């Protein structure tokens, strides 16, 4: 006798409760969205995968930092004059190696090096990276991050790298993002078509799409600024901080840009590193810190300025240029600008 198959009673693999679906891997997501890129040749996809791979290695080092002797300062200073922590150096090596092996990048600008590194001269992309931001937090187990910014080179492949390849406006970025090494590790990036966040699953060694189409709330109640420097803020900044207090906003300042940014991205808020008497151009670096986060913020509906001008419109004049940075929920950044 032939048995009939009752489809209605057949449990669907897709919806089975026995094993919850775990969503798209970063790899699969990059591949399925490749057609959105202006130059859909697969090289930018590979570059993003190289970044993800290096971040997994850095994540491993960050996680075991407390266990072995790789914590603490290495004894030298980077271009910005900060003490270089061992993990900074290590992260720089990991990202540089992964990007050099991938072959898509012709030049790499890093916080950890005075000038750009020539990678593959046939590569079509320029990358600017802060391999491990918030390094003064490493020794105390506080969240740190990697920030990256990707540009299409302007000079023809195979020719010497030009200044115009390196010093591009943030508005010319083709992709940007960050990795947050926090209570879980996340990679968040944009290719100019919205922002997506992926959470790392360490036992599987994969990033999974956990935060699709991230949107930054237009308003928030959190302000993040180092008020210890308040005496050297300009009057408009002092007034804006007072305004935040009058509004009974909550102050939250981790001192780790990626972590502060990410919290505000999810919950709404503003992060400010203003010009101060000590740092008249602010402290943060335009090319490998602010541009990337400004691009992510705008793609998520947020805003980023230097207090008056859109960050992405600033034409950089030097590799390690600093800028004041106001980033976060659009209405809050607009309000802060009204005090200028
Ligand atoms: P470090 O990498 O030296 O810890 O600097 C971190 C940072 O660039 C950024 O992540 C913080 O938001 C900001 O500096 C903190 O600077 P202040 O200590 O001056 O507030």
Short mmCIF file of C-alpha atoms and ligand atoms in Angstrom, two decimals:
data_model
loop_
_atom_site.label_atom_id
_atom_site.label_comp_id
_atom_site.label_asym_id
_atom_site.label_seq_id
_atom_site.Cartn_x
_atom_site.Cartn_y
_atom_site.Cartn_z
CA UNK A 1 0.00 0.00 0.00
CA UNK A 2 1.25 3.45 -0.89
CA UNK A 3 1.37 5.89 2.01
CA UNK A 4 0.19 9.41 1.33
CA UNK A 5 2.35 12.26 2.50
CA UNK A 6 0.44 14.77 4.57
CA UNK A 7 2.33 18.02 3.93
CA UNK A 8 0.47 19.98 6.60
CA UNK A 9 1.91 17.72 9.31
CA UNK A 10 5.46 17.77 7.99
CA UNK A 11 7.52 20.07 10.25
CA UNK A 12 9.26 22.74 8.22
CA UNK A 13 13.02 22.88 8.58
CA UNK A 14 12.75 26.69 8.41
CA UNK A 15 10.37 27.01 11.35
CA UNK A 16 11.31 24.01 13.45
CA UNK A 17 11.46 24.84 17.16
CA UNK A 18 13.95 22.07 17.77
CA UNK A 19 16.74 24.25 16.41
CA UNK A 20 16.22 28.00 16.28
CA UNK A 21 17.46 29.61 13.05
CA UNK A 22 20.70 31.54 13.64
CA UNK A 23 20.43 33.94 10.75
CA UNK A 24 22.74 35.02 8.02
CA UNK A 25 26.49 34.84 8.42
CA UNK A 26 28.50 37.95 7.61
CA UNK A 27 30.05 36.14 4.65
CA UNK A 28 26.70 35.23 3.17
CA UNK A 29 25.32 38.69 3.80
CA UNK A 30 28.28 40.38 2.09
CA UNK A 31 27.92 38.08 -0.88
CA UNK A 32 24.19 38.53 -1.24
CA UNK A 33 24.53 42.32 -1.10
CA UNK A 34 27.51 42.58 -3.40
CA UNK A 35 25.41 43.89 -6.30
CA UNK A 36 24.71 47.07 -4.33
CA UNK A 37 28.34 48.18 -4.64
CA UNK A 38 29.11 50.69 -7.33
CA UNK A 39 31.97 48.46 -8.48
CA UNK A 40 30.52 45.00 -7.98
CA UNK A 41 33.65 43.06 -8.83
CA UNK A 42 33.87 41.22 -5.52
CA UNK A 43 37.03 43.01 -4.34
CA UNK A 44 35.27 45.20 -1.79
CA UNK A 45 33.48 42.08 -0.53
CA UNK A 46 36.80 40.35 -0.09
CA UNK A 47 38.21 43.39 1.69
CA UNK A 48 35.34 43.37 4.18
CA UNK A 49 35.92 39.67 4.76
CA UNK A 50 39.63 40.35 5.37
CA UNK A 51 38.69 42.95 7.99
CA UNK A 52 36.31 40.49 9.63
CA UNK A 53 38.99 37.82 9.70
CA UNK A 54 41.60 40.12 11.25
CA UNK A 55 39.05 41.28 13.82
CA UNK A 56 38.46 37.67 14.88
CA UNK A 57 42.17 37.27 15.52
CA UNK A 58 42.31 40.57 17.42
CA UNK A 59 39.22 39.51 19.37
CA UNK A 60 41.05 36.36 20.43
CA UNK A 61 44.05 38.39 21.59
CA UNK A 62 41.86 40.90 23.42
CA UNK A 63 40.02 38.10 25.17
CA UNK A 64 43.13 36.42 26.45
CA UNK A 65 44.90 39.68 27.23
CA UNK A 66 44.36 39.23 30.94
CA UNK A 67 45.84 35.77 30.86
CA UNK A 68 49.18 36.33 29.29
CA UNK A 69 51.79 39.00 29.26
CA UNK A 70 50.61 41.04 26.34
CA UNK A 71 49.08 43.82 28.36
CA UNK A 72 50.73 47.12 29.10
CA UNK A 73 52.71 49.62 27.12
CA UNK A 74 55.28 48.56 24.58
CA UNK A 75 57.51 51.53 25.35
CA UNK A 76 57.10 53.65 22.23
CA UNK A 77 54.64 56.31 21.19
CA UNK A 78 52.49 56.40 18.06
CA UNK A 79 52.17 59.39 15.70
CA UNK A 80 49.51 60.99 17.83
CA UNK A 81 51.85 60.94 20.84
CA UNK A 82 49.86 58.29 22.75
CA UNK A 83 51.72 55.51 24.52
CA UNK A 84 51.47 52.48 22.27
CA UNK A 85 49.97 49.55 24.09
CA UNK A 86 51.11 46.08 23.07
CA UNK A 87 47.66 45.18 21.81
CA UNK A 88 47.64 48.29 19.60
CA UNK A 89 50.80 47.10 17.95
CA UNK A 90 49.50 43.59 17.62
CA UNK A 91 46.17 44.71 16.16
CA UNK A 92 47.98 46.90 13.66
CA UNK A 93 50.05 43.93 12.52
CA UNK A 94 47.01 41.67 12.27
CA UNK A 95 44.98 44.08 10.14
CA UNK A 96 47.93 45.06 7.96
CA UNK A 97 48.80 41.43 7.30
CA UNK A 98 45.23 40.41 6.48
CA UNK A 99 44.79 43.36 4.13
CA UNK A 100 48.17 42.82 2.50
CA UNK A 101 47.37 39.16 1.86
CA UNK A 102 43.93 39.99 0.48
CA UNK A 103 45.52 42.14 -2.26
CA UNK A 104 42.62 44.59 -2.66
CA UNK A 105 44.29 47.47 -0.82
CA UNK A 106 46.99 49.65 -2.36
CA UNK A 107 47.59 51.91 0.65
CA UNK A 108 46.84 51.65 4.35
CA UNK A 109 46.71 54.60 6.71
CA UNK A 110 46.90 53.62 10.36
CA UNK A 111 46.90 55.45 13.64
CA UNK A 112 49.94 53.41 14.53
CA UNK A 113 52.19 54.55 11.67
CA UNK A 114 53.55 57.97 10.72
CA UNK A 115 52.99 57.51 6.99
CA UNK A 116 50.81 55.24 4.86
CA UNK A 117 51.90 51.69 4.05
CA UNK A 118 52.15 50.61 0.42
CA UNK A 119 50.41 47.26 0.10
CA UNK A 120 49.47 45.91 -3.34
CA UNK A 121 49.97 48.58 -5.96
CA UNK A 122 47.42 46.86 -8.19
CA UNK A 123 44.82 47.14 -5.41
CA UNK A 124 41.86 49.44 -6.05
CA UNK A 125 41.16 50.48 -2.47
CA UNK A 126 42.68 52.71 0.18
CA UNK A 127 41.93 51.94 3.80
CA UNK A 128 42.29 54.11 6.89
CA UNK A 129 42.18 52.29 10.18
CA UNK A 130 42.49 52.77 13.90
CA UNK A 131 43.32 49.14 14.72
CA UNK A 132 42.54 49.43 18.43
CA UNK A 133 40.94 52.58 19.71
CA UNK A 134 40.53 53.28 23.41
CA UNK A 135 43.80 51.60 24.27
CA UNK A 136 44.08 53.29 27.65
CA UNK A 137 41.08 51.11 28.56
CA UNK A 138 42.82 47.85 27.73
CA UNK A 139 44.43 47.33 31.10
CA UNK A 140 41.14 47.80 32.92
CA UNK A 141 39.03 45.43 30.85
CA UNK A 142 36.81 48.11 29.32
CA UNK A 143 35.40 47.83 25.78
CA UNK A 144 37.68 48.88 22.93
CA UNK A 145 37.22 49.00 19.19
CA UNK A 146 38.58 48.97 15.66
CA UNK A 147 37.47 51.72 13.27
CA UNK A 148 37.87 51.42 9.48
CA UNK A 149 37.22 53.58 6.49
CA UNK A 150 37.48 52.43 2.86
CA UNK A 151 37.97 54.56 -0.26
CA UNK A 152 38.29 53.76 -3.93
CA UNK A 153 41.71 54.92 -5.12
CA UNK A 154 41.67 57.79 -7.63
CA UNK A 155 44.92 57.10 -9.46
CA UNK A 156 45.02 54.20 -11.92
CA UNK A 157 45.95 50.80 -10.46
CA UNK A 158 49.63 50.01 -10.89
CA UNK A 159 50.77 53.64 -10.69
CA UNK A 160 52.37 55.29 -7.64
CA UNK A 161 49.99 56.27 -4.84
CA UNK A 162 49.06 59.94 -4.96
CA UNK A 163 48.06 62.36 -2.23
CA UNK A 164 44.57 62.50 -3.79
CA UNK A 165 44.20 58.76 -3.11
CA UNK A 166 44.93 59.18 0.57
CA UNK A 167 43.44 62.55 1.45
CA UNK A 168 39.85 62.01 0.30
CA UNK A 169 36.76 63.57 1.81
CA UNK A 170 34.74 61.33 4.08
CA UNK A 171 31.87 61.71 1.63
CA UNK A 172 33.93 59.65 -0.83
CA UNK A 173 34.03 56.57 1.41
CA UNK A 174 32.67 53.43 -0.23
CA UNK A 175 32.39 51.56 3.06
CA UNK A 176 33.15 52.13 6.72
CA UNK A 177 32.49 50.60 10.06
CA UNK A 178 33.76 49.46 13.39
CA UNK A 179 34.30 46.41 15.51
CA UNK A 180 33.39 46.63 19.18
CA UNK A 181 35.18 44.24 21.51
CA UNK A 182 32.64 44.43 24.32
CA UNK A 183 30.54 42.07 26.37
CA UNK A 184 30.03 40.54 22.96
CA UNK A 185 32.02 41.39 19.87
CA UNK A 186 30.20 43.12 17.06
CA UNK A 187 31.08 44.29 13.58
CA UNK A 188 28.94 47.14 12.27
CA UNK A 189 29.40 48.49 8.78
CA UNK A 190 27.87 50.36 5.89
CA UNK A 191 28.52 50.38 2.17
CA UNK A 192 26.26 53.40 1.75
CA UNK A 193 23.03 51.37 1.77
CA UNK A 194 22.10 51.48 5.44
CA UNK A 195 23.94 50.00 8.39
CA UNK A 196 24.00 46.40 9.53
CA UNK A 197 25.41 44.89 12.70
CA UNK A 198 26.82 41.41 13.17
CA UNK A 199 27.49 39.67 16.47
CA UNK A 200 30.39 37.27 16.78
CA UNK A 201 29.62 33.73 17.88
CA UNK A 202 32.97 32.57 19.27
CA UNK A 203 32.25 28.85 19.35
CA UNK A 204 31.35 28.87 15.66
CA UNK A 205 33.95 31.50 14.76
CA UNK A 206 31.39 33.43 12.72
CA UNK A 207 29.69 36.80 12.72
CA UNK A 208 25.89 36.57 12.41
CA UNK A 209 23.51 39.31 11.35
CA UNK A 210 21.98 40.44 14.65
CA UNK A 211 21.12 44.10 13.98
CA UNK A 212 19.72 44.47 10.45
CA UNK A 213 19.15 47.98 9.08
CA UNK A 214 20.24 49.83 12.22
CA UNK A 215 18.63 53.22 12.79
CA UNK A 216 19.90 55.77 15.28
CA UNK A 217 17.03 57.34 17.24
CA UNK A 218 16.50 60.95 16.10
CA UNK A 219 16.53 62.06 19.75
CA UNK A 220 18.10 60.79 22.91
CA UNK A 221 18.75 61.60 26.54
CA UNK A 222 22.40 60.71 26.85
CA UNK A 223 25.33 63.06 26.41
CA UNK A 224 28.90 61.80 26.28
CA UNK A 225 31.69 64.30 26.81
CA UNK A 226 34.75 64.40 29.04
CA UNK A 227 33.54 66.98 31.54
CA UNK A 228 36.87 66.84 33.32
CA UNK A 229 38.03 69.21 30.58
CA UNK A 230 35.05 71.54 31.03
CA UNK A 231 37.21 74.49 32.12
CA UNK A 232 38.86 74.53 28.74
CA UNK A 233 35.66 74.17 26.67
CA UNK A 234 34.59 77.15 24.57
CA UNK A 235 31.55 79.03 25.89
CA UNK A 236 29.01 77.44 23.45
CA UNK A 237 30.10 73.95 24.53
CA UNK A 238 29.78 74.89 28.19
CA UNK A 239 26.30 76.23 27.47
CA UNK A 240 25.27 73.09 25.60
CA UNK A 241 26.47 70.89 28.47
CA UNK A 242 24.47 73.05 30.87
CA UNK A 243 21.47 72.67 28.55
CA UNK A 244 21.86 68.86 28.76
CA UNK A 245 21.84 69.09 32.54
CA UNK A 246 18.80 71.38 32.52
CA UNK A 247 17.04 68.79 30.36
CA UNK A 248 18.02 66.15 32.94
CA UNK A 249 19.89 64.14 30.35
CA UNK A 250 22.11 61.32 31.56
CA UNK A 251 25.90 61.65 31.29
CA UNK A 252 27.67 58.53 30.01
CA UNK A 253 31.33 58.68 29.02
CA UNK A 254 33.34 55.51 28.65
CA UNK A 255 36.36 57.20 27.08
CA UNK A 256 36.33 54.58 24.37
CA UNK A 257 34.90 56.15 21.25
CA UNK A 258 33.50 53.01 19.62
CA UNK A 259 31.73 51.97 22.81
CA UNK A 260 30.29 55.44 23.43
CA UNK A 261 29.24 55.72 19.78
CA UNK A 262 27.67 52.26 19.70
CA UNK A 263 25.59 52.90 22.82
CA UNK A 264 24.29 56.16 21.37
CA UNK A 265 23.66 54.45 18.04
CA UNK A 266 21.34 51.96 19.72
CA UNK A 267 19.75 54.10 22.42
CA UNK A 268 20.06 57.65 21.08
CA UNK A 269 22.48 60.24 22.37
CA UNK A 270 25.29 62.59 21.44
CA UNK A 271 29.05 62.14 21.71
CA UNK A 272 31.18 65.29 21.73
CA UNK A 273 34.93 65.69 21.68
CA UNK A 274 35.18 69.45 21.28
CA UNK A 275 38.10 71.74 20.64
CA UNK A 276 39.70 72.56 23.99
CA UNK A 277 42.39 74.97 25.11
CA UNK A 278 44.81 72.01 25.19
CA UNK A 279 43.65 70.54 21.85
CA UNK A 280 42.43 73.50 19.77
CA UNK A 281 41.55 71.14 16.89
CA UNK A 282 40.00 68.52 19.13
CA UNK A 283 41.69 65.23 19.89
CA UNK A 284 40.18 62.73 17.50
CA UNK A 285 41.57 61.99 14.07
CA UNK A 286 39.52 62.82 11.00
CA UNK A 287 40.71 60.18 8.57
CA UNK A 288 40.65 57.02 10.63
CA UNK A 289 38.24 57.82 13.45
CA UNK A 290 35.67 60.51 12.67
CA UNK A 291 34.99 59.92 8.97
CA UNK A 292 34.07 56.28 9.44
CA UNK A 293 31.73 56.92 12.36
CA UNK A 294 30.23 59.95 10.62
CA UNK A 295 29.43 57.79 7.59
CA UNK A 296 27.86 55.10 9.77
CA UNK A 297 25.91 57.71 11.74
CA UNK A 298 24.51 59.37 8.61
CA UNK A 299 23.60 56.03 7.08
CA UNK A 300 21.67 55.22 10.25
CA UNK A 301 19.82 58.56 10.21
CA UNK A 302 22.19 60.34 12.62
CA UNK A 303 24.47 63.31 12.09
CA UNK A 304 28.13 64.28 12.53
CA UNK A 305 29.74 67.71 12.50
CA UNK A 306 32.82 69.47 13.77
CA UNK A 307 30.50 71.85 15.61
CA UNK A 308 29.49 73.74 12.50
CA UNK A 309 30.48 71.81 9.37
CA UNK A 310 29.51 68.32 8.21
CA UNK A 311 32.42 65.98 9.00
CA UNK A 312 32.12 64.18 5.65
CA UNK A 313 32.66 67.47 3.75
CA UNK A 314 36.02 68.28 5.35
CA UNK A 315 38.87 67.95 2.86
CA UNK A 316 41.78 66.47 4.82
CA UNK A 317 45.17 68.15 4.56
CA UNK A 318 47.25 65.63 6.46
CA UNK A 319 47.13 61.99 7.50
CA UNK A 320 46.80 62.50 11.23
CA UNK A 321 44.64 65.61 11.12
CA UNK A 322 42.46 66.17 14.17
CA UNK A 323 38.97 67.55 14.32
CA UNK A 324 36.35 68.45 16.89
CA UNK A 325 33.64 65.80 16.71
CA UNK A 326 29.90 66.00 17.44
CA UNK A 327 28.12 62.80 16.48
CA UNK A 328 24.90 61.05 17.31
CA UNK A 329 21.17 61.52 17.19
CA UNK A 330 20.30 64.07 14.54
CA UNK A 331 18.17 66.40 16.66
CA UNK A 332 20.75 66.44 19.44
CA UNK A 333 23.61 67.28 17.07
CA UNK A 334 21.45 70.01 15.51
CA UNK A 335 20.69 71.40 18.96
CA UNK A 336 24.36 71.39 19.98
CA UNK A 337 25.14 73.34 16.80
CA UNK A 338 22.60 76.01 17.68
CA UNK A 339 24.79 77.08 20.62
CA UNK A 340 27.74 77.91 18.37
P1 LIG B 1 43.11 56.20 23.78
O1 LIG B 1 43.17 55.28 22.58
O2 LIG B 1 44.39 56.90 24.07
O3 LIG B 1 42.53 55.51 24.97
O4 LIG B 1 42.10 57.36 23.36
C1 LIG B 1 40.79 57.05 23.17
C2 LIG B 1 40.12 58.13 22.40
O5 LIG B 1 40.74 58.33 21.16
C3 LIG B 1 38.64 57.82 22.21
O6 LIG B 1 38.37 56.46 22.07
C4 LIG B 1 38.00 58.42 23.42
O7 LIG B 1 36.66 58.75 23.25
C5 LIG B 1 38.86 59.62 23.69
O8 LIG B 1 40.14 59.34 23.13
C6 LIG B 1 39.02 59.86 25.14
O9 LIG B 1 39.83 60.97 25.34
P2 LIG B 1 39.86 61.72 26.76
O10 LIG B 1 40.51 60.77 27.72
O11 LIG B 1 40.66 62.94 26.52
O12 LIG B 1 38.44 62.02 27.13
#
